[in-house]
C-alpha cells in the first residue's frame, strides 16, 4: 500500500491496528523525498538519521501501550523554526552556519506528541516573499507546475505536503504565509487567532529565541485534510510557559455549529483595492454553491462588514511599519524624505506602504487604535454571521519571478498587471484584526492549478472555521495529489 498521501488521522489508525509501523512509514517518506524532491526542492534540510531513530522509538513506545496524538507520524518543519543541531538561516547567506542549541517550543511540542521530524522546508530570503527561493537552498517549485511558485513564506511546507513528503507540517503567517502556499499547492492550512499559539524559537538567526511575538505574526498547522489541521492545532495551541508561568492546555470554545445547514456565511469575491481573477472567483463560487446546497444561510453583502478599503490600508501600514526596524539610518532618512513628498490625497497602497515604513511611535499608536475599532466591528459582525468565505490571493500560483526589486514586480490578474504587494490585502483581512482563518482547496483553475479560499472566523473561535472546512471537504472534496 502507498502511504504517502494518506492523512495523519488515517496513518495513525493504521499504526494502531498494526497495519504499518512508523519505521516503515518513515523509510517510505525518505525514499520518496530522495527520489522526487530533486524536481521540487521542498525539503531543504533533511534529518533522516534522527528521523529513523525517532520512528524506532515511536514503534517501541506503541508496543508499550502508548498512544500520543502524533505518535510515529512523519512530519516536516519550516526552516525558520529552530531545531537543535540543524541550521536555521531564514535563507540568509550570512547565517548559513547558524546552528541553534535548542528546539523551538513548537518543535518540542511536536516531538512530545510523538511526531517524527523528517527535516526542514524551504523559505524565501528573510521570510519576506510569497515565493520560496534563496541563495542557500535555491527555489522551491510548485508540484503542479514546476515553472510556478509554491508560495511563501511556508512554500516548502506546502510543496512537501502536496508531494507526499510527510503527513503534516508547521509554518508561520504574517502576510498569508500559511494560507497562500496552501492555496497555490492545493493543501490545507490554518492561521490561528493571534496569540493562541506560542512562537518562541521561530526567530531570525541573528536574534535570541525569546518569547516575543512580532505584531501580526502567528505560527500554525498545515495538512492534507481539515481534520488533520485540528489534530495539529490541538498539539500546538497554548501559551509559552515562559510567559504564562505554567504549561497548560488551552480550551478553545467548540465550533458554533456541527451541521453545514446551521452556518451563517458571508461570501466575498470582490475587494475595492484589487480585482479578483476569474479562476479564484470561480473557486469562491464553488464553495458558495456547496454551502447553499447544504442549507447554510449564504449572503453576498452585509452592512455589518468592516470597511475593506480602510482595512487594507491599515493592514498595509502596520505590516510595513515593522519591515524597516533594522534599516540603516541613511536608508530610513531617504524613506522619510520620499514620504514627505506624498500628496495628502494619495490613498494608494503604495502610499500606505511608504507611510507605514516611516511611522513614528505616535503614528503606530493611532493605527493600533484604528485596529481596535476594526476588532470591535468584527465582534459585531460575528454576532450576525459565523464565517466569511473569501479569496486568499487574486490568482492561482504565478510563474517564478525573482526580480530583486520587489516594488517593480507585477501580479498578472486576467491579463492586467498590478503592484505585486497589492495582492496581500485579502490575506490581511484576517491578519490585521488577528482573526483565525482556514485555507481550504476549492477546485482547480482552467489550467489545472489548485485554487483555494479562506474561511475567516471569530477571534479565539478557531474551531468554527475548522469545522466548516471539514464539512466543506465532505461536499466538494479536498486535497488531490498533483497529476
Coordinates of C-alpha atoms in Angstrom, one line a residue:
X1 CA 0.0 0.0 0.0
X2 CA 1.2 3.6 -0.7
X3 CA 1.0 5.7 2.4
X4 CA 2.4 8.9 1.2
X5 CA -0.9 10.8 0.5
X6 CA -3.0 9.5 3.4
X7 CA -4.0 11.9 6.2
X8 CA -2.3 11.8 9.6
X9 CA -5.6 10.5 11.0
X10 CA -5.6 7.6 8.6
X11 CA -1.9 6.8 9.2
X12 CA -2.4 6.8 13.0
X13 CA -5.3 4.4 12.7
X14 CA -3.2 2.1 10.5
X15 CA -0.4 2.1 13.1
X16 CA -2.9 1.4 15.9
X17 CA -4.1 -1.7 14.1
X18 CA -0.5 -2.9 13.3
X19 CA -1.0 -2.5 9.6
X20 CA 2.1 -0.4 9.3
X21 CA 4.9 0.8 11.6
X22 CA 6.4 4.3 12.0
X23 CA 9.8 2.9 10.8
X24 CA 8.1 1.7 7.6
X25 CA 6.3 5.0 7.1
X26 CA 9.5 7.0 7.7
X27 CA 11.6 4.9 5.3
X28 CA 8.8 5.2 2.7
X29 CA 8.7 9.0 3.1
X30 CA 12.5 9.3 2.9
X31 CA 12.6 7.1 -0.2
X32 CA 10.0 9.4 -1.8
X33 CA 11.9 12.6 -0.9
X34 CA 15.2 11.2 -2.2
X35 CA 13.5 10.2 -5.4
X36 CA 11.2 13.2 -6.1
X37 CA 12.5 16.2 -4.3
X38 CA 15.2 17.0 -6.8
X39 CA 12.4 18.4 -9.0
X40 CA 10.5 20.2 -6.2
X41 CA 13.2 21.2 -3.7
X42 CA 10.9 21.4 -0.8
X43 CA 12.9 19.7 2.0
X44 CA 16.0 21.9 2.2
X45 CA 17.5 20.4 5.4
X46 CA 16.9 16.7 5.7
X47 CA 17.3 15.0 9.1
X48 CA 16.9 11.4 8.0
X49 CA 19.1 9.6 10.5
X50 CA 17.4 11.2 13.5
X51 CA 14.0 10.6 11.9
X52 CA 14.7 6.9 11.6
X53 CA 15.8 6.8 15.2
X54 CA 12.7 8.7 16.3
X55 CA 10.5 6.3 14.3
X56 CA 12.0 3.3 16.0
X57 CA 11.4 4.9 19.4
X58 CA 7.8 5.6 18.4
X59 CA 7.3 1.9 17.5
X60 CA 8.7 0.8 20.8
X61 CA 6.5 3.3 22.7
X62 CA 3.4 2.0 20.9
X63 CA 4.5 -1.6 21.8
X64 CA 4.5 -0.4 25.4
X65 CA 0.9 0.7 25.1
X66 CA 1.5 4.5 24.5
X67 CA -0.7 6.4 22.0
X68 CA 0.2 10.1 21.8
X69 CA -1.6 12.4 19.3
X70 CA 1.1 12.3 16.6
X71 CA 2.9 9.1 17.7
X72 CA 5.1 7.9 14.8
X73 CA 3.7 10.3 12.2
X74 CA 6.3 11.7 9.8
X75 CA 6.2 15.5 9.6
X76 CA 8.2 18.4 8.2
X77 CA 9.0 21.8 9.8
X78 CA 9.5 25.2 8.2
X79 CA 13.2 26.1 8.0
X80 CA 12.6 29.2 10.2
X81 CA 11.9 27.1 13.3
X82 CA 14.9 26.2 15.4
X83 CA 15.8 22.5 15.6
X84 CA 18.8 21.7 17.8
X85 CA 21.7 20.7 15.6
X86 CA 20.2 21.8 12.3
X87 CA 20.8 25.2 10.5
X88 CA 18.3 27.9 10.9
X89 CA 19.1 30.6 8.3
X90 CA 15.8 32.1 7.1
X91 CA 17.5 31.8 3.7
X92 CA 20.1 34.5 4.6
X93 CA 23.6 33.6 3.4
X94 CA 25.4 35.2 6.3
X95 CA 23.7 32.8 8.6
X96 CA 24.2 29.6 6.7
X97 CA 26.2 28.1 9.6
X98 CA 23.9 29.1 12.4
X99 CA 23.1 26.0 14.5
X100 CA 20.6 26.6 17.4
X101 CA 21.3 24.7 20.6
X102 CA 17.6 24.0 21.4
X103 CA 14.3 23.3 19.7
X104 CA 11.6 25.9 19.2
X105 CA 8.7 25.5 21.5
X106 CA 6.5 24.1 18.7
X107 CA 9.2 21.6 17.6
X108 CA 9.3 20.5 21.3
X109 CA 5.5 20.1 21.2
X110 CA 5.6 18.0 18.0
X111 CA 8.2 15.7 19.5
X112 CA 6.4 15.4 22.8
X113 CA 3.3 14.4 20.8
X114 CA 5.4 11.6 19.1
X115 CA 5.9 13.1 15.7
X116 CA 8.9 12.0 13.6
X117 CA 10.6 15.1 12.1
X118 CA 11.9 14.3 8.6
X119 CA 13.6 17.7 8.1
X120 CA 13.1 21.4 7.4
X121 CA 11.4 23.0 4.4
X122 CA 12.4 25.9 2.2
X123 CA 11.6 29.6 2.7
X124 CA 12.2 32.9 1.0
X125 CA 15.0 35.3 2.0
X126 CA 14.1 36.6 5.4
X127 CA 10.6 35.1 5.0
X128 CA 9.8 38.2 3.1
X129 CA 8.1 37.0 -0.1
X130 CA 5.2 34.8 -1.2
X131 CA 7.7 32.8 -3.2
X132 CA 10.2 30.4 -1.7
X133 CA 13.7 30.9 -3.0
X134 CA 17.1 32.0 -1.6
X135 CA 20.8 31.8 -2.3
X136 CA 21.4 29.0 0.2
X137 CA 18.8 26.4 -0.8
X138 CA 17.6 27.5 -4.2
X139 CA 14.0 27.6 -5.5
X140 CA 11.0 25.5 -4.4
X141 CA 8.8 24.6 -7.4
X142 CA 5.1 24.1 -7.3
X143 CA 4.3 20.4 -7.5
X144 CA 1.5 21.1 -10.0
X145 CA 3.7 23.2 -12.4
X146 CA 7.4 23.4 -11.8
X147 CA 7.6 26.8 -13.6
X148 CA 5.4 28.3 -10.9
X149 CA 5.9 29.3 -7.3
X150 CA 4.8 27.1 -4.4
X151 CA 4.1 30.3 -2.5
X152 CA 5.7 31.7 0.6
X153 CA 6.9 32.0 3.1
X154 CA 5.8 28.5 4.1
X155 CA 6.1 27.4 0.4
X156 CA 8.5 24.5 1.2
X157 CA 6.0 23.0 3.7
X158 CA 3.0 23.3 1.3
X159 CA 5.0 21.7 -1.6
X160 CA 6.2 18.9 0.7
X161 CA 2.6 18.1 1.7
X162 CA 1.4 18.2 -1.9
X163 CA 4.3 15.9 -2.9
X164 CA 3.6 13.3 -0.2
X165 CA 6.7 14.2 1.9
X166 CA 5.2 13.7 5.4
X167 CA 1.6 14.0 6.6
X168 CA 1.8 17.3 8.4
X169 CA 3.9 20.5 8.6
X170 CA 4.2 23.6 10.6
X171 CA 4.6 27.1 9.2
X172 CA 4.0 30.8 10.0
X173 CA 1.9 33.6 8.7
X174 CA 2.3 37.4 8.6
X175 CA 1.1 38.2 5.1
X176 CA -0.6 35.0 4.2
X177 CA 2.5 32.8 4.6
X178 CA 0.4 29.7 5.7
X179 CA -2.6 30.4 3.5
X180 CA -1.1 31.4 0.2
X181 CA 1.1 28.3 -0.2
X182 CA -1.8 26.1 0.8
X183 CA -3.9 27.9 -1.9
X184 CA -1.2 27.6 -4.5
X185 CA -0.4 23.9 -3.8
X186 CA -3.9 22.5 -3.1
X187 CA -3.5 21.7 0.7
X188 CA -4.9 23.0 4.0
X189 CA -3.6 25.5 6.4
X190 CA -4.9 27.3 9.5
X191 CA -3.8 30.8 10.6
X192 CA -4.7 30.8 14.3
X193 CA -6.1 33.6 16.3
X194 CA -3.2 36.0 17.2
X195 CA -1.7 34.9 20.5
X196 CA -3.2 31.5 20.5
X197 CA 0.0 29.5 19.6
X198 CA 3.4 30.2 21.2
X199 CA 6.2 31.0 18.7
X200 CA 9.4 31.1 20.7
X201 CA 12.2 29.7 18.6
X202 CA 10.7 30.9 15.4
X203 CA 13.1 33.9 15.3
X204 CA 15.7 35.3 12.9
X205 CA 19.0 33.6 13.4
X206 CA 20.7 36.9 14.5
X207 CA 18.3 37.2 17.4
X208 CA 17.9 35.2 20.6
X209 CA 14.9 32.8 20.9
X210 CA 12.8 34.9 23.2
X211 CA 9.0 34.7 23.9
X212 CA 8.3 37.7 21.8
X213 CA 5.8 37.7 19.0
X214 CA 6.1 40.4 16.4
X215 CA 3.0 42.3 15.5
X216 CA 0.5 40.5 13.2
X217 CA 2.6 37.2 13.0
X218 CA 1.4 33.8 14.0
X219 CA 2.6 30.2 13.7
X220 CA 0.2 27.4 12.7
X221 CA -0.5 24.0 11.2
X222 CA -0.6 22.7 7.6
X223 CA -2.0 19.4 6.4
X224 CA -3.8 17.5 3.6
X225 CA -7.2 17.5 5.4
X226 CA -9.2 19.8 7.6
X227 CA -9.4 17.2 10.4
X228 CA -5.6 17.0 10.5
X229 CA -5.4 20.7 10.9
X230 CA -7.5 20.4 14.1
X231 CA -5.4 17.5 15.3
X232 CA -2.2 19.5 14.9
X233 CA -3.6 22.8 16.2
X234 CA -4.5 20.9 19.4
X235 CA -0.9 20.0 19.8
X236 CA 0.4 23.5 19.1
X237 CA -2.1 25.6 20.9
X238 CA -1.4 27.2 24.3
X239 CA 0.8 29.9 25.8
X240 CA 4.5 29.8 26.2
X241 CA 5.4 28.6 29.7
X242 CA 8.0 31.4 29.9
X243 CA 5.2 34.0 29.7
X244 CA 2.3 32.2 31.4
X245 CA 4.4 30.7 34.2
X246 CA 2.9 27.3 33.6
X247 CA 2.2 24.9 30.7
X248 CA -1.4 24.0 30.3
X249 CA -4.0 23.0 27.7
X250 CA -5.9 25.9 26.3
X251 CA -9.5 25.0 25.9
X252 CA -10.9 26.7 22.9
X253 CA -14.7 27.1 22.5
X254 CA -16.4 24.4 20.5
X255 CA -17.4 25.1 16.9
X256 CA -20.6 27.2 16.8
X257 CA -22.4 24.5 14.7
X258 CA -21.9 20.9 13.7
X259 CA -24.1 20.8 10.6
X260 CA -23.4 22.9 7.5
X261 CA -27.1 24.0 7.3
X262 CA -26.8 25.9 10.6
X263 CA -23.9 28.2 9.5
X264 CA -24.5 31.8 8.5
X265 CA -21.8 32.8 6.0
X266 CA -20.9 36.0 4.2
X267 CA -19.2 35.2 0.8
X268 CA -16.9 37.9 -0.7
X269 CA -15.2 37.8 -4.1
X270 CA -14.5 41.5 -4.7
X271 CA -12.1 43.9 -3.0
X272 CA -12.1 47.6 -3.5
X273 CA -8.3 47.7 -3.7
X274 CA -7.6 44.9 -6.2
X275 CA -9.6 42.8 -8.7
X276 CA -10.1 39.1 -8.2
X277 CA -9.1 36.9 -11.1
X278 CA -11.7 34.7 -12.8
X279 CA -10.2 31.4 -11.6
X280 CA -10.4 32.5 -7.9
X281 CA -13.8 33.9 -8.3
X282 CA -14.9 30.6 -9.7
X283 CA -13.4 28.8 -6.7
X284 CA -15.2 31.1 -4.3
X285 CA -18.4 30.4 -6.3
X286 CA -18.0 26.7 -6.0
X287 CA -17.7 27.0 -2.2
X288 CA -20.7 29.4 -2.0
X289 CA -22.8 26.9 -4.0
X290 CA -21.8 24.0 -1.8
X291 CA -22.7 26.0 1.3
X292 CA -26.1 27.0 -0.1
X293 CA -26.8 23.4 -1.3
X294 CA -26.1 22.2 2.2
X295 CA -28.6 24.6 3.6
X296 CA -26.3 27.3 5.0
X297 CA -27.5 30.9 5.0
X298 CA -25.3 32.5 2.4
X299 CA -25.2 36.2 1.8
X300 CA -23.1 38.3 -0.6
X301 CA -23.1 41.6 1.3
X302 CA -23.8 43.0 4.8
X303 CA -23.7 46.4 6.4
X304 CA -22.0 44.8 9.3
X305 CA -18.8 44.1 7.3
X306 CA -16.0 46.4 8.3
X307 CA -14.7 48.8 5.6
X308 CA -12.5 46.7 3.3
X309 CA -10.6 49.6 1.8
X310 CA -9.7 51.0 5.2
X311 CA -8.8 47.6 6.5
X312 CA -6.5 47.1 3.5
X313 CA -4.8 50.4 4.0
X314 CA -4.4 49.9 7.8
X315 CA -3.0 46.4 7.3
X316 CA -0.5 47.6 4.8
X317 CA 0.7 50.4 7.2
X318 CA 1.0 48.0 10.1
X319 CA 2.8 45.4 8.0
X320 CA 5.4 47.7 6.6
X321 CA 5.9 49.7 9.8
X322 CA 7.7 46.6 11.1
X323 CA 9.7 46.0 8.0
X324 CA 12.2 48.9 8.4
X325 CA 13.2 48.5 12.1
X326 CA 16.7 47.3 11.2
X327 CA 17.2 49.6 8.2
X328 CA 20.4 51.7 8.2
X329 CA 19.8 55.3 9.3
X330 CA 20.6 56.6 5.8
X331 CA 18.1 54.4 4.1
X332 CA 15.4 55.3 6.7
X333 CA 16.1 59.0 6.2
X334 CA 15.6 58.6 2.4
X335 CA 12.3 56.9 3.0
X336 CA 11.2 59.8 5.3
X337 CA 12.1 62.3 2.6
X338 CA 10.2 60.3 0.0
X339 CA 7.1 60.0 2.3
X340 CA 7.2 63.8 2.9
X341 CA 6.6 64.3 -0.8
X342 CA 3.4 62.3 -0.9
X343 CA 0.2 64.1 -1.6
X344 CA -2.3 64.1 1.3
X345 CA -4.9 62.8 -1.3
X346 CA -2.8 59.8 -2.3
X347 CA -4.7 56.8 -0.8
X348 CA -2.9 54.2 -2.9
X349 CA -1.4 51.1 -1.3
X350 CA 2.0 52.2 -2.5
X351 CA 1.5 55.4 -0.4
X352 CA 0.2 53.3 2.6
X353 CA 3.4 51.2 2.4
X354 CA 5.6 54.2 2.4
X355 CA 3.7 56.0 5.2
X356 CA 3.9 52.8 7.3
X357 CA 7.6 52.5 6.8
X358 CA 8.2 55.9 8.4
X359 CA 5.6 55.7 11.2
X360 CA 6.5 57.4 14.4
X361 CA 5.5 55.7 17.6
X362 CA 2.7 58.2 17.8
X363 CA 1.6 57.2 14.3
X364 CA 1.7 53.5 15.2
X365 CA -0.4 54.0 18.3
X366 CA -3.0 55.8 16.2
X367 CA -3.0 53.0 13.7
X368 CA -3.3 50.4 16.5
X369 CA -6.3 52.3 17.9
X370 CA -8.0 52.1 14.5
X371 CA -7.3 48.4 14.5
X372 CA -9.1 48.1 17.8
X373 CA -12.1 49.8 16.2
X374 CA -12.0 47.2 13.5
X375 CA -11.9 44.4 16.0
X376 CA -15.0 45.8 17.6
X377 CA -16.7 46.0 14.2
X378 CA -15.8 42.3 13.7
X379 CA -17.2 41.3 17.0
X380 CA -20.5 43.0 16.0
X381 CA -20.3 41.3 12.6
X382 CA -19.8 37.8 14.1
X383 CA -23.0 38.3 16.2
X384 CA -24.8 38.0 12.9
X385 CA -22.6 35.7 11.0
X386 CA -20.4 32.6 11.8
X387 CA -17.8 32.9 9.0
X388 CA -16.6 34.8 6.0
X389 CA -15.5 32.9 2.8
X390 CA -13.2 34.9 0.5
X391 CA -10.0 34.7 -1.6
X392 CA -6.5 34.3 -0.3
X393 CA -4.9 36.0 -3.3
X394 CA -6.4 37.2 -6.5
X395 CA -4.9 34.4 -8.7
X396 CA -3.6 30.8 -8.6
X397 CA 0.1 30.2 -8.4
X398 CA 2.0 32.5 -10.7
X399 CA 5.3 31.9 -12.7
X400 CA 8.5 32.3 -10.7
X401 CA 9.5 36.0 -10.5
X402 CA 12.9 36.6 -8.9
X403 CA 13.2 40.3 -9.8
X404 CA 15.3 41.6 -6.8
X405 CA 13.3 44.9 -7.0
X406 CA 10.1 43.7 -5.3
X407 CA 8.4 47.1 -5.9
X408 CA 9.0 46.6 -9.6
X409 CA 7.3 43.2 -9.7
X410 CA 3.7 42.9 -11.1
X411 CA 1.0 40.3 -10.5
X412 CA -1.0 39.4 -13.6
X413 CA -4.7 39.3 -13.0
X414 CA -6.6 38.2 -16.1
X415 CA -4.0 39.9 -18.3
X416 CA -3.7 43.2 -16.4
X417 CA -0.7 43.9 -14.2
X418 CA -1.0 45.2 -10.7
X419 CA 1.7 46.1 -8.0
X420 CA 3.0 42.8 -6.5
X421 CA 2.3 43.7 -2.9
X422 CA -1.3 44.7 -3.5
X423 CA -2.3 41.1 -3.6
X424 CA -1.7 40.9 0.2
X425 CA -4.9 42.7 1.1
X426 CA -7.0 39.5 1.1
X427 CA -4.7 37.8 3.5
X428 CA -4.6 41.0 5.6
X429 CA -8.3 40.9 6.0
X430 CA -7.9 38.3 8.8
X431 CA -4.3 39.2 9.8
X432 CA -4.9 42.8 10.7
X433 CA -7.5 42.2 13.4
X434 CA -5.9 38.8 14.4
X435 CA -8.8 36.6 13.4
X436 CA -8.5 32.8 12.7
X437 CA -8.6 31.8 9.0
X438 CA -8.6 28.3 7.5
X439 CA -7.3 27.8 3.9
X440 CA -9.2 25.1 2.0
X441 CA -8.9 23.7 -1.5
X442 CA -11.7 24.8 -3.8
X443 CA -11.1 23.0 -7.1
X444 CA -8.7 23.9 -9.9
X445 CA -8.3 26.6 -12.5
X446 CA -8.9 26.1 -16.2
X447 CA -5.1 25.5 -16.5
X448 CA -5.3 22.7 -13.8
X449 CA -3.8 24.7 -11.0
X450 CA -5.1 24.5 -7.4
X451 CA -7.4 27.2 -6.2
X452 CA -8.1 27.8 -2.5
X453 CA -10.2 30.0 -0.4
X454 CA -10.1 31.1 3.2
X455 CA -12.7 30.8 5.9
X456 CA -12.4 33.6 8.5
X457 CA -13.9 33.0 11.9
X458 CA -14.4 34.9 15.2
X459 CA -11.5 35.7 17.4
X460 CA -10.5 32.6 19.6
X461 CA -13.2 30.6 17.9
X462 CA -10.8 28.7 15.7
X463 CA -12.8 25.6 15.8
X464 CA -15.7 27.3 13.9
X465 CA -13.8 27.8 10.6
X466 CA -12.0 24.5 11.1
X467 CA -15.4 22.7 11.4
X468 CA -16.8 24.4 8.4
X469 CA -13.7 23.4 6.4
X470 CA -14.3 19.8 7.4
X471 CA -17.9 19.9 6.4
X472 CA -17.0 21.5 3.0
X473 CA -14.3 18.9 2.4
X474 CA -17.1 16.3 2.5
X475 CA -19.2 18.2 0.0
X476 CA -16.6 19.4 -2.6
X477 CA -13.6 17.2 -1.9
X478 CA -10.3 18.2 -0.5
X479 CA -6.7 17.5 -1.4
X480 CA -5.9 15.8 -4.6
X481 CA -2.4 14.6 -5.5
X482 CA -0.7 16.5 -8.3
X483 CA -1.1 14.9 -11.7

